[in-house]
Amino acid sequence: MKIAIVGTGYVGLVTGTCFAEMGTDVYCVDIDQKKIENLKNGIIPIFEPGLDEMVERNYKAGRLHFTTDLSSILNDVNIVFSAVGTPPDEDGSADLKYVLDVARTVGKNLNKYMVIVTKSTVPVGTARLVKKAIQEELDKRGKSDIKFDVASNPEFLKEGAAITDFMQPDRVVVGVESEEAKLLMEKLYKPFTLNNYRIIYTDIPSAEMTKYAANAMLATRISFMNDIANLCEIVGADVNMVRKGIGADARIGSKFLYAGCGYGGSCFPKDVKALIKTAKNLGHDMQILEAVERVNDKQKHILFDKLMKYYNGDIKGKTIAVWGLAFKPKTDDMREAPSLVLIDQIIKAGGKVRAYDPVAMNEAQHHLGDSIIYAKDIYDATLDADAILMVTEWNEFRLPTWEVIKKTMNRPVVFDGRNIYNKQEMEENGFDYFGIGIQ
Ligand SMILES: NC(=O)c1ccc[n+]([C@@H]2O[C@H](COP(=O)([O-])OP(=O)(O)OC[C@H]3O[C@@H](n4cnc5c(N)ncnc54)[C@H](O)[C@@H]3O)[C@@H](O)[C@H]2O)c1
């Protein structure tokens, strides 16, 4: 089987590489010439554990190809996946420009039956628009009789664990509207079902909706726990104990119950926004999700608020160490990262930032330029610092040598945005310590 994956970003590159790993012949297509040239030379555009060696292995084996020209390979494949970006429009809705560009390129070049699958996260009804765009182009060419199907196969992988998520998924959701498309998708995913992973076939709108509902639910759990954490501080409870207490309930489960300094990344913020907007356009208010967003916006300011309170509202000239810049560990993705909001606030308040992240330093330069000092490790970040703000819970931040850090700092105080340290131990080490939702 030969397939094309259009859009060689996080999702497209991981998807293409994993299908190739399972023996499929895969063309990864992108309009970004430099990205494609780099990939041909073994340069991977993103940090994702295990991805580089998998790309290299499959590229050398001749199962993974990189190209900028979809039209030249289109009629050589059975399935085209669209995995291009769907960034938020100015009004919060998903911008479908790239998805529809791909559909039109397909329509302009299609000469035989094929399934066009949307893997990008798109609002309900997008498959219908994709179908219409392809059909219009076929009609223009006088090729209206060429048959094709559209399908929806949203992606649930997590950055940082993308390969495991793709190779051993909890479930694969496939929305189809014809038996022929279903058979092709079954064939493609067969190597995965051999391991008993669940494939759930649905109609197309339900598949499109499932992705948004999943991300909205996860974002809701995070904001819910952050709201509870903030109340814990007021009433004198400890959110870590509360988390364990409720997570032990099998109906609730223990995942995604960690309080922190807000969610970020390329998915939750934009998908929550897009779902709110889709609903609004149809005359429905997503009241819970509107609150989820509000809580998260506030939560991204929480470390700064605690810092300002500690210094009586004045951090002018103070050096603030920021540990972790990526929106979460094991990725260099900085899109909508809480660190960006925090750093902006510190700088505006007259503070200086010394920051360190194990993998996102290059990416951070694109967002922050020379507005901060880039440290070479956490110890270097704390040099002459008046506070440490722990923003991203990388494993290597979990057990630092506090005696060394204390000696290099101006004032030993830690604001732990992910609750990874123990207050009592920190105080025994001579630090003032503030977590989220604890006393
Ligand atoms: N990043 C994630 O963790 C994740 C997880 C699940 C779903 N998604 C969804 O998957 C989609 C892609 O996300 P991403 O993070 O991989 O995006 P990305 O920005 O990393 O990659 C998108 C790629 O598409 C390319 N592109 C744009 N227009 C093109 C065209 N006409 N032809 C060929 N290539 C084109 C861009 O150059 C870019 O390389 C989004 O809808 C996102 O919401 C992302």
Tab-separated table of C-alpha atoms and ligand atoms in Angstrom:
chain	number	residue	atom	x	y	z
A	1	MET	CA	0.000	0.000	0.000
A	2	LYS	CA	1.243	3.501	-0.832
A	3	ILE	CA	0.065	6.585	0.981
A	4	ALA	CA	0.844	10.294	1.070
A	5	ILE	CA	0.866	12.413	4.212
A	6	VAL	CA	0.536	16.087	3.386
A	7	GLY	CA	2.013	18.372	6.040
A	8	THR	CA	5.242	17.168	7.604
A	9	GLY	CA	4.900	18.776	11.036
A	10	TYR	CA	4.565	17.029	14.385
A	11	VAL	CA	1.599	14.962	13.338
A	12	GLY	CA	2.495	14.393	9.691
A	13	LEU	CA	6.082	13.349	10.292
A	14	VAL	CA	5.240	11.028	13.182
A	15	THR	CA	2.268	9.526	11.311
A	16	GLY	CA	4.232	8.995	8.111
A	17	THR	CA	7.210	7.509	9.890
A	18	CYS	CA	5.090	5.142	11.985
A	19	PHE	CA	3.141	3.897	8.964
A	20	ALA	CA	6.475	3.338	7.183
A	21	GLU	CA	7.733	1.441	10.231
A	22	MET	CA	4.752	-0.911	9.727
A	23	GLY	CA	5.808	-1.575	6.131
A	24	THR	CA	3.719	0.989	4.231
A	25	ASP	CA	5.306	3.014	1.449
A	26	VAL	CA	4.916	6.636	2.571
A	27	TYR	CA	5.418	9.965	0.836
A	28	CYS	CA	5.708	12.847	3.296
A	29	VAL	CA	4.811	16.072	1.521
A	30	ASP	CA	5.333	19.640	2.683
A	31	ILE	CA	5.350	23.065	1.037
A	32	ASP	CA	8.329	24.030	3.190
A	33	GLN	CA	11.241	23.288	0.845
A	34	LYS	CA	13.894	23.733	3.529
A	35	LYS	CA	12.138	21.286	5.848
A	36	ILE	CA	11.982	18.658	3.108
A	37	GLU	CA	15.642	19.176	2.107
A	38	ASN	CA	16.671	18.905	5.762
A	39	LEU	CA	14.682	15.697	6.208
A	40	LYS	CA	16.394	14.186	3.173
A	41	ASN	CA	19.685	15.013	4.895
A	42	GLY	CA	18.608	13.458	8.166
A	43	ILE	CA	17.836	16.750	9.929
A	44	ILE	CA	14.612	16.380	11.932
A	45	PRO	CA	12.680	19.648	12.407
A	46	ILE	CA	11.233	18.795	15.821
A	47	PHE	CA	12.369	17.228	19.055
A	48	GLU	CA	10.466	13.999	19.632
A	49	PRO	CA	12.083	11.111	21.518
A	50	GLY	CA	12.985	8.206	19.178
A	51	LEU	CA	11.794	9.935	16.012
A	52	ASP	CA	15.189	10.659	14.425
A	53	GLU	CA	16.377	7.055	14.351
A	54	MET	CA	13.000	5.840	13.089
A	55	VAL	CA	13.029	8.384	10.265
A	56	GLU	CA	16.593	7.434	9.337
A	57	ARG	CA	15.832	3.689	9.350
A	58	ASN	CA	12.748	3.972	7.166
A	59	TYR	CA	14.268	6.549	4.820
A	60	LYS	CA	17.290	4.289	4.250
A	61	ALA	CA	14.994	1.297	3.749
A	62	GLY	CA	13.252	3.216	0.942
A	63	ARG	CA	9.816	3.173	2.591
A	64	LEU	CA	9.818	6.849	3.556
A	65	HIS	CA	10.100	9.535	0.886
A	66	PHE	CA	10.125	13.316	1.194
A	67	THR	CA	8.824	15.696	-1.452
A	68	THR	CA	7.352	19.153	-1.939
A	69	ASP	CA	5.360	18.099	-5.000
A	70	LEU	CA	2.045	16.430	-4.150
A	71	SER	CA	0.856	16.490	-7.761
A	72	SER	CA	3.772	14.337	-8.955
A	73	ILE	CA	3.039	11.450	-6.587
A	74	LEU	CA	-0.694	11.791	-6.079
A	75	ASN	CA	-1.842	9.159	-8.547
A	76	ASP	CA	0.749	6.725	-7.248
A	77	VAL	CA	-0.957	6.389	-3.833
A	78	ASN	CA	-4.168	4.829	-2.468
A	79	ILE	CA	-4.746	7.203	0.430
A	80	VAL	CA	-3.867	10.853	1.003
A	81	PHE	CA	-3.768	12.097	4.571
A	82	SER	CA	-4.016	15.784	5.229
A	83	ALA	CA	-2.047	16.666	8.380
A	84	VAL	CA	-1.504	20.369	7.770
A	85	GLY	CA	-1.904	23.007	10.465
A	86	THR	CA	-5.296	24.403	11.503
A	87	PRO	CA	-4.241	27.492	13.464
A	88	PRO	CA	-6.816	29.698	15.153
A	89	ASP	CA	-8.321	32.418	12.998
A	90	GLU	CA	-8.577	35.928	14.441
A	91	ASP	CA	-11.997	35.062	15.901
A	92	GLY	CA	-10.803	31.775	17.463
A	93	SER	CA	-12.287	29.438	14.867
A	94	ALA	CA	-10.022	26.926	13.103
A	95	ASP	CA	-8.453	28.341	9.948
A	96	LEU	CA	-9.114	25.750	7.240
A	97	LYS	CA	-7.060	27.498	4.561
A	98	TYR	CA	-4.311	24.853	4.482
A	99	VAL	CA	-6.743	21.938	4.613
A	100	LEU	CA	-8.694	23.329	1.659
A	101	ASP	CA	-5.478	24.146	-0.258
A	102	VAL	CA	-4.586	20.469	-0.049
A	103	ALA	CA	-8.098	19.452	-1.152
A	104	ARG	CA	-7.879	21.713	-4.201
A	105	THR	CA	-4.429	20.366	-5.153
A	106	VAL	CA	-5.877	16.867	-4.930
A	107	GLY	CA	-8.868	17.842	-7.109
A	108	LYS	CA	-6.595	19.442	-9.705
A	109	ASN	CA	-4.528	16.294	-10.114
A	110	LEU	CA	-6.692	13.299	-9.224
A	111	ASN	CA	-7.065	10.685	-11.978
A	112	LYS	CA	-8.229	7.573	-10.091
A	113	TYR	CA	-10.180	6.421	-7.007
A	114	MET	CA	-8.615	7.460	-3.737
A	115	VAL	CA	-9.514	8.169	-0.131
A	116	ILE	CA	-8.666	11.634	1.184
A	117	VAL	CA	-8.386	11.493	4.951
A	118	THR	CA	-8.278	14.516	7.232
A	119	LYS	CA	-5.941	13.922	10.160
A	120	SER	CA	-5.713	17.557	11.203
A	121	THR	CA	-8.041	18.663	13.994
A	122	VAL	CA	-10.954	20.243	12.158
A	123	PRO	CA	-14.490	21.340	13.036
A	124	VAL	CA	-17.480	19.196	12.220
A	125	GLY	CA	-18.426	19.702	8.603
A	126	THR	CA	-14.874	20.063	7.286
A	127	ALA	CA	-14.955	16.732	5.417
A	128	ARG	CA	-17.967	18.069	3.541
A	129	LEU	CA	-15.985	21.188	2.550
A	130	VAL	CA	-13.003	19.058	1.510
A	131	LYS	CA	-15.263	16.904	-0.646
A	132	LYS	CA	-16.832	19.974	-2.236
A	133	ALA	CA	-13.441	21.561	-2.992
A	134	ILE	CA	-12.146	18.381	-4.645
A	135	GLN	CA	-15.343	17.894	-6.661
A	136	GLU	CA	-15.281	21.516	-7.873
A	137	GLU	CA	-11.738	21.062	-9.191
A	138	LEU	CA	-12.660	17.767	-10.877
A	139	ASP	CA	-15.685	19.420	-12.468
A	140	LYS	CA	-13.509	22.264	-13.787
A	141	ARG	CA	-11.299	19.665	-15.473
A	142	GLY	CA	-14.292	17.830	-16.960
A	143	LYS	CA	-13.433	14.817	-14.795
A	144	SER	CA	-16.594	14.750	-12.687
A	145	ASP	CA	-16.872	10.968	-13.003
A	146	ILE	CA	-13.678	10.247	-11.063
A	147	LYS	CA	-14.752	8.685	-7.790
A	148	PHE	CA	-13.170	9.480	-4.462
A	149	ASP	CA	-14.082	9.270	-0.786
A	150	VAL	CA	-13.325	11.508	2.149
A	151	ALA	CA	-12.703	10.226	5.666
A	152	SER	CA	-11.791	11.595	9.076
A	153	ASN	CA	-9.056	10.052	11.197
A	154	PRO	CA	-8.228	12.501	13.998
A	155	GLU	CA	-4.912	12.113	15.761
A	156	PHE	CA	-4.637	11.677	19.520
A	157	LEU	CA	-0.847	11.465	19.927
A	158	LYS	CA	0.875	13.480	22.639
A	159	GLU	CA	4.042	15.419	21.895
A	160	GLY	CA	6.862	13.820	23.881
A	161	ALA	CA	5.297	10.346	23.649
A	162	ALA	CA	4.131	10.586	20.047
A	163	ILE	CA	5.708	7.398	18.747
A	164	THR	CA	4.382	5.143	21.499
A	165	ASP	CA	0.990	6.799	21.227
A	166	PHE	CA	0.894	6.153	17.499
A	167	MET	CA	2.324	2.638	17.548
A	168	GLN	CA	0.303	1.511	20.576
A	169	PRO	CA	-2.792	3.705	20.538
A	170	ASP	CA	-5.569	3.537	23.134
A	171	ARG	CA	-7.853	3.726	20.139
A	172	VAL	CA	-7.952	4.808	16.526
A	173	VAL	CA	-11.074	6.676	15.432
A	174	VAL	CA	-11.991	6.477	11.751
A	175	GLY	CA	-14.994	8.288	10.311
A	176	VAL	CA	-16.062	6.909	6.925
A	177	GLU	CA	-19.107	7.061	4.689
A	178	SER	CA	-18.443	4.243	2.213
A	179	GLU	CA	-17.563	0.569	2.454
A	180	GLU	CA	-14.692	1.009	-0.032
A	181	ALA	CA	-13.051	3.685	2.133
A	182	LYS	CA	-13.540	1.579	5.246
A	183	LEU	CA	-11.856	-1.421	3.592
A	184	LEU	CA	-8.830	0.664	2.616
A	185	MET	CA	-8.522	2.134	6.106
A	186	GLU	CA	-8.856	-1.333	7.631
A	187	LYS	CA	-6.048	-2.564	5.410
A	188	LEU	CA	-3.801	0.347	6.360
A	189	TYR	CA	-4.390	-0.079	10.092
A	190	LYS	CA	-4.261	-3.900	10.015
A	191	PRO	CA	-0.695	-4.119	11.406
A	192	PHE	CA	-1.902	-2.134	14.422
A	193	THR	CA	-5.013	-4.258	15.011
A	194	LEU	CA	-2.855	-7.388	15.059
A	195	ASN	CA	-1.853	-6.141	18.497
A	196	ASN	CA	-5.514	-5.784	19.470
A	197	TYR	CA	-5.588	-2.005	19.512
A	198	ARG	CA	-9.075	-0.700	19.163
A	199	ILE	CA	-10.267	0.845	15.932
A	200	ILE	CA	-13.571	2.623	16.286
A	201	TYR	CA	-15.451	3.266	13.048
A	202	THR	CA	-17.932	6.150	13.160
A	203	ASP	CA	-19.686	8.473	10.786
A	204	ILE	CA	-17.559	11.426	9.702
A	205	PRO	CA	-19.096	14.215	11.851
A	206	SER	CA	-18.747	12.040	14.968
A	207	ALA	CA	-15.060	11.384	14.245
A	208	GLU	CA	-14.448	15.116	13.761
A	209	MET	CA	-16.298	15.899	16.994
A	210	THR	CA	-14.525	13.157	18.980
A	211	LYS	CA	-11.166	14.898	18.683
A	212	TYR	CA	-12.474	18.230	19.953
A	213	ALA	CA	-14.462	16.569	22.725
A	214	ALA	CA	-11.351	14.646	23.875
A	215	ASN	CA	-9.135	17.741	24.050
A	216	ALA	CA	-11.905	19.795	25.626
A	217	MET	CA	-12.387	17.144	28.324
A	218	LEU	CA	-8.661	17.053	29.135
A	219	ALA	CA	-8.438	20.846	29.273
A	220	THR	CA	-11.501	20.848	31.511
A	221	ARG	CA	-9.879	18.458	34.000
A	222	ILE	CA	-6.809	20.691	34.165
A	223	SER	CA	-8.760	23.895	34.712
A	224	PHE	CA	-11.057	22.166	37.184
A	225	MET	CA	-8.094	21.066	39.294
A	226	ASN	CA	-6.507	24.499	39.064
A	227	ASP	CA	-9.719	26.061	40.315
A	228	ILE	CA	-9.852	23.530	43.168
A	229	ALA	CA	-6.159	24.224	43.922
A	230	ASN	CA	-6.782	27.954	44.210
A	231	LEU	CA	-9.638	27.280	46.590
A	232	CYS	CA	-7.436	24.858	48.576
A	233	GLU	CA	-5.053	27.751	49.257
A	234	ILE	CA	-7.927	29.818	50.644
A	235	VAL	CA	-9.540	27.118	52.783
A	236	GLY	CA	-6.310	25.598	54.085
A	237	ALA	CA	-6.344	22.292	52.156
A	238	ASP	CA	-3.578	20.626	50.116
A	239	VAL	CA	-4.450	19.949	46.471
A	240	ASN	CA	-1.964	17.066	46.260
A	241	MET	CA	-3.847	15.220	48.973
A	242	VAL	CA	-7.165	16.094	47.374
A	243	ARG	CA	-5.864	14.815	44.006
A	244	LYS	CA	-4.933	11.462	45.495
A	245	GLY	CA	-8.241	11.286	47.317
A	246	ILE	CA	-10.360	11.810	44.227
A	247	GLY	CA	-8.038	10.037	41.747
A	248	ALA	CA	-8.486	6.780	43.657
A	249	ASP	CA	-12.133	6.788	42.616
A	250	ALA	CA	-12.297	4.547	39.543
A	251	ARG	CA	-15.064	6.718	38.089
A	252	ILE	CA	-12.679	9.697	38.136
A	253	GLY	CA	-9.248	8.104	37.582
A	254	SER	CA	-5.872	9.618	38.442
A	255	LYS	CA	-4.796	11.149	35.101
A	256	PHE	CA	-4.872	14.873	34.314
A	257	LEU	CA	-5.574	15.900	37.886
A	258	TYR	CA	-2.380	17.853	38.502
A	259	ALA	CA	-2.679	21.486	39.481
A	260	GLY	CA	-0.155	23.806	37.864
A	261	CYS	CA	0.498	27.079	36.117
A	262	GLY	CA	-1.839	26.480	33.186
A	263	TYR	CA	-2.034	24.413	30.016
A	264	GLY	CA	-0.477	25.495	26.726
A	265	GLY	CA	0.757	23.890	23.530
A	266	SER	CA	-0.458	23.765	19.989
A	267	CYS	CA	-3.687	21.876	20.705
A	268	PHE	CA	-5.651	22.505	23.915
A	269	PRO	CA	-5.814	26.321	23.697
A	270	LYS	CA	-6.723	26.429	20.020
A	271	ASP	CA	-9.099	23.461	20.113
A	272	VAL	CA	-11.019	24.789	23.122
A	273	LYS	CA	-11.305	28.151	21.358
A	274	ALA	CA	-12.437	26.556	18.115
A	275	LEU	CA	-15.101	24.447	19.807
A	276	ILE	CA	-16.484	27.483	21.627
A	277	LYS	CA	-16.560	29.355	18.328
A	278	THR	CA	-18.173	26.513	16.358
A	279	ALA	CA	-20.907	26.308	18.992
A	280	LYS	CA	-21.401	30.087	19.024
A	281	ASN	CA	-21.792	30.182	15.254
A	282	LEU	CA	-24.592	27.667	15.651
A	283	GLY	CA	-26.285	29.612	18.433
A	284	HIS	CA	-25.050	27.436	21.304
A	285	ASP	CA	-22.953	28.579	24.295
A	286	MET	CA	-20.299	26.160	25.569
A	287	GLN	CA	-20.559	27.507	29.098
A	288	ILE	CA	-18.196	25.006	30.704
A	289	LEU	CA	-15.493	25.531	28.091
A	290	GLU	CA	-15.741	29.302	28.371
A	291	ALA	CA	-14.989	28.905	32.077
A	292	VAL	CA	-12.166	26.442	31.313
A	293	GLU	CA	-10.514	29.084	29.154
A	294	ARG	CA	-10.993	31.838	31.723
A	295	VAL	CA	-9.496	29.711	34.506
A	296	ASN	CA	-6.521	28.819	32.314
A	297	ASP	CA	-5.820	32.428	31.333
A	298	LYS	CA	-5.783	33.346	35.006
A	299	GLN	CA	-3.636	30.352	35.910
A	300	LYS	CA	-0.890	31.399	33.506
A	301	HIS	CA	-0.436	34.491	35.732
A	302	ILE	CA	-0.370	32.669	39.026
A	303	LEU	CA	3.404	32.320	39.447
A	304	PHE	CA	3.893	35.972	38.620
A	305	ASP	CA	1.205	36.998	41.128
A	306	LYS	CA	2.874	34.919	43.849
A	307	LEU	CA	6.272	36.390	42.983
A	308	MET	CA	4.927	39.937	43.136
A	309	LYS	CA	3.213	39.284	46.449
A	310	TYR	CA	6.464	37.924	47.887
A	311	TYR	CA	8.362	41.052	46.799
A	312	ASN	CA	5.575	43.467	47.832
A	313	GLY	CA	4.752	44.357	44.241
A	314	ASP	CA	8.266	45.369	43.163
A	315	ILE	CA	10.700	43.148	41.238
A	316	LYS	CA	12.534	45.967	39.407
A	317	GLY	CA	16.142	44.950	38.792
A	318	LYS	CA	15.638	41.498	40.281
A	319	THR	CA	16.929	38.413	38.501
A	320	ILE	CA	14.379	35.657	38.104
A	321	ALA	CA	15.461	32.128	37.176
A	322	VAL	CA	12.922	30.370	34.962
A	323	TRP	CA	13.272	26.588	34.835
A	324	GLY	CA	11.579	25.125	31.792
A	325	LEU	CA	10.318	26.962	28.714
A	326	ALA	CA	8.552	24.325	26.594
A	327	PHE	CA	4.819	24.015	27.227
A	328	LYS	CA	5.455	20.571	28.706
A	329	PRO	CA	8.416	18.193	29.149
A	330	LYS	CA	9.884	16.063	26.334
A	331	THR	CA	9.086	18.578	23.624
A	332	ASP	CA	10.637	21.773	22.303
A	333	ASP	CA	7.194	23.137	21.410
A	334	MET	CA	6.671	26.632	22.834
A	335	ARG	CA	3.323	27.410	21.233
A	336	GLU	CA	1.062	29.048	23.862
A	337	ALA	CA	3.543	28.018	26.585
A	338	PRO	CA	2.775	29.442	30.057
A	339	SER	CA	6.470	30.459	30.235
A	340	LEU	CA	5.874	33.089	27.533
A	341	VAL	CA	3.121	34.847	29.500
A	342	LEU	CA	5.201	34.700	32.663
A	343	ILE	CA	8.398	36.028	31.099
A	344	ASP	CA	6.510	38.842	29.431
A	345	GLN	CA	5.091	39.883	32.801
A	346	ILE	CA	8.457	39.721	34.564
A	347	ILE	CA	10.132	41.853	31.911
A	348	LYS	CA	7.297	44.385	31.909
A	349	ALA	CA	7.628	44.631	35.703
A	350	GLY	CA	11.342	45.451	35.328
A	351	GLY	CA	12.768	42.036	36.236
A	352	LYS	CA	15.549	40.179	34.411
A	353	VAL	CA	15.087	36.575	33.328
A	354	ARG	CA	17.737	33.852	33.264
A	355	ALA	CA	16.088	30.810	31.709
A	356	TYR	CA	16.983	27.228	30.973
A	357	ASP	CA	15.214	24.397	29.174
A	358	PRO	CA	16.858	21.075	28.241
A	359	VAL	CA	15.633	21.128	24.620
A	360	ALA	CA	13.615	24.263	23.868
A	361	MET	CA	16.443	26.847	23.959
A	362	ASN	CA	16.583	27.283	20.158
A	363	GLU	CA	12.822	27.401	19.876
A	364	ALA	CA	12.725	29.921	22.754
A	365	GLN	CA	15.035	32.258	20.797
A	366	HIS	CA	12.404	32.475	18.032
A	367	HIS	CA	9.823	33.643	20.575
A	368	LEU	CA	11.905	35.667	23.013
A	369	GLY	CA	14.929	36.883	21.026
A	370	ASP	CA	17.457	38.635	23.236
A	371	SER	CA	14.913	39.721	25.866
A	372	ILE	CA	16.225	37.086	28.315
A	373	ILE	CA	19.516	35.458	29.278
A	374	TYR	CA	19.820	31.863	28.071
A	375	ALA	CA	21.515	29.830	30.791
A	376	LYS	CA	23.478	26.655	30.159
A	377	ASP	CA	21.801	24.628	32.904
A	378	ILE	CA	19.586	25.134	35.958
A	379	TYR	CA	22.575	26.052	38.125
A	380	ASP	CA	23.684	28.727	35.699
A	381	ALA	CA	20.087	30.006	35.571
A	382	THR	CA	20.065	30.576	39.337
A	383	LEU	CA	23.240	32.668	39.401
A	384	ASP	CA	22.491	35.794	41.516
A	385	ALA	CA	18.782	35.002	41.206
A	386	ASP	CA	16.180	36.484	43.512
A	387	ALA	CA	13.745	33.645	42.844
A	388	ILE	CA	13.334	30.391	40.939
A	389	LEU	CA	10.132	29.857	38.974
A	390	MET	CA	9.695	26.183	38.044
A	391	VAL	CA	7.490	26.158	34.951
A	392	THR	CA	8.067	22.871	33.068
A	393	GLU	CA	8.499	19.657	35.033
A	394	TRP	CA	11.444	18.096	33.175
A	395	ASN	CA	12.780	14.972	34.928
A	396	GLU	CA	16.217	16.523	35.293
A	397	PHE	CA	14.719	19.316	37.441
A	398	ARG	CA	13.351	16.913	40.031
A	399	LEU	CA	16.361	16.454	42.273
A	400	PRO	CA	18.761	19.401	42.018
A	401	THR	CA	21.578	19.924	44.489
A	402	TRP	CA	19.916	22.603	46.574
A	403	GLU	CA	23.029	23.384	48.661
A	404	VAL	CA	24.853	24.525	45.529
A	405	ILE	CA	21.853	26.473	44.266
A	406	LYS	CA	21.331	28.221	47.591
A	407	LYS	CA	24.907	29.506	47.546
A	408	THR	CA	24.574	30.991	44.052
A	409	MET	CA	21.268	32.772	44.671
A	410	ASN	CA	20.659	36.243	46.085
A	411	ARG	CA	17.616	35.007	47.909
A	412	PRO	CA	16.592	31.346	48.202
A	413	VAL	CA	12.959	31.201	47.193
A	414	VAL	CA	11.223	28.758	44.866
A	415	PHE	CA	7.817	29.139	43.189
A	416	ASP	CA	6.948	25.673	42.001
A	417	GLY	CA	4.463	25.880	39.145
A	418	ARG	CA	4.129	22.090	38.869
A	419	ASN	CA	4.243	21.008	42.522
A	420	ILE	CA	7.247	18.728	42.007
A	421	TYR	CA	9.089	19.654	45.215
A	422	ASN	CA	8.196	18.998	48.828
A	423	LYS	CA	7.566	22.098	50.918
A	424	GLN	CA	8.972	20.636	54.132
A	425	GLU	CA	12.174	19.429	52.433
A	426	MET	CA	12.593	22.770	50.700
A	427	GLU	CA	12.266	24.624	53.990
A	428	GLU	CA	14.764	22.236	55.605
A	429	ASN	CA	17.117	23.140	52.739
A	430	GLY	CA	16.701	26.783	53.715
A	431	PHE	CA	14.352	27.893	50.936
A	432	ASP	CA	11.079	29.773	51.050
A	433	TYR	CA	8.742	27.598	49.021
A	434	PHE	CA	5.416	28.214	47.296
A	435	GLY	CA	3.521	25.615	45.282
A	436	ILE	CA	0.082	25.656	43.696
A	437	GLY	CA	-2.853	24.808	45.933
A	438	ILE	CA	-0.795	23.971	48.997
A	439	GLN	CA	-0.254	25.829	52.259
B	1	LIG	N1	0.955	18.720	17.579
B	1	LIG	C1	0.187	17.838	18.184
B	1	LIG	O1	0.500	17.352	19.268
B	1	LIG	C2	-1.112	17.420	17.566
B	1	LIG	C3	-1.770	16.284	18.067
B	1	LIG	C4	-2.976	15.896	17.480
B	1	LIG	C5	-3.518	16.645	16.428
B	1	LIG	N2	-2.868	17.762	15.977
B	1	LIG	C6	-3.465	18.480	14.846
B	1	LIG	O2	-2.767	18.091	13.661
B	1	LIG	C7	-2.673	19.203	12.748
B	1	LIG	C8	-1.207	19.472	12.425
B	1	LIG	O3	-0.566	19.876	13.631
B	1	LIG	P1	1.028	19.952	13.734
B	1	LIG	O4	1.345	20.283	15.156
B	1	LIG	O5	1.619	18.746	13.095
B	1	LIG	O6	1.299	21.235	12.796
B	1	LIG	P2	2.704	21.793	12.284
B	1	LIG	O7	2.528	23.248	12.195
B	1	LIG	O8	3.816	21.218	13.088
B	1	LIG	O9	2.826	21.177	10.799
B	1	LIG	C9	2.004	21.531	9.727
B	1	LIG	C10	2.817	21.379	8.439
B	1	LIG	O10	1.952	21.527	7.317
B	1	LIG	C11	2.679	22.163	6.288
B	1	LIG	N3	1.750	22.678	5.261
B	1	LIG	C12	0.897	23.731	5.339
B	1	LIG	N4	0.206	23.842	4.182
B	1	LIG	C13	0.611	22.851	3.380
B	1	LIG	C14	0.253	22.429	2.066
B	1	LIG	N5	-0.669	23.063	1.349
B	1	LIG	N6	0.888	21.361	1.539
B	1	LIG	C15	1.831	20.705	2.251
B	1	LIG	N7	2.202	21.049	3.508
B	1	LIG	C16	1.602	22.095	4.061
B	1	LIG	C17	3.482	23.206	7.017
B	1	LIG	O11	4.586	23.665	6.253
B	1	LIG	C18	3.908	22.420	8.274
B	1	LIG	O12	5.159	21.775	8.085
B	1	LIG	C19	-3.378	20.373	13.450
B	1	LIG	O13	-4.726	20.389	13.026
B	1	LIG	C20	-3.315	19.985	14.927
B	1	LIG	O14	-4.355	20.558	15.666
B	1	LIG	C21	-1.675	18.140	16.513
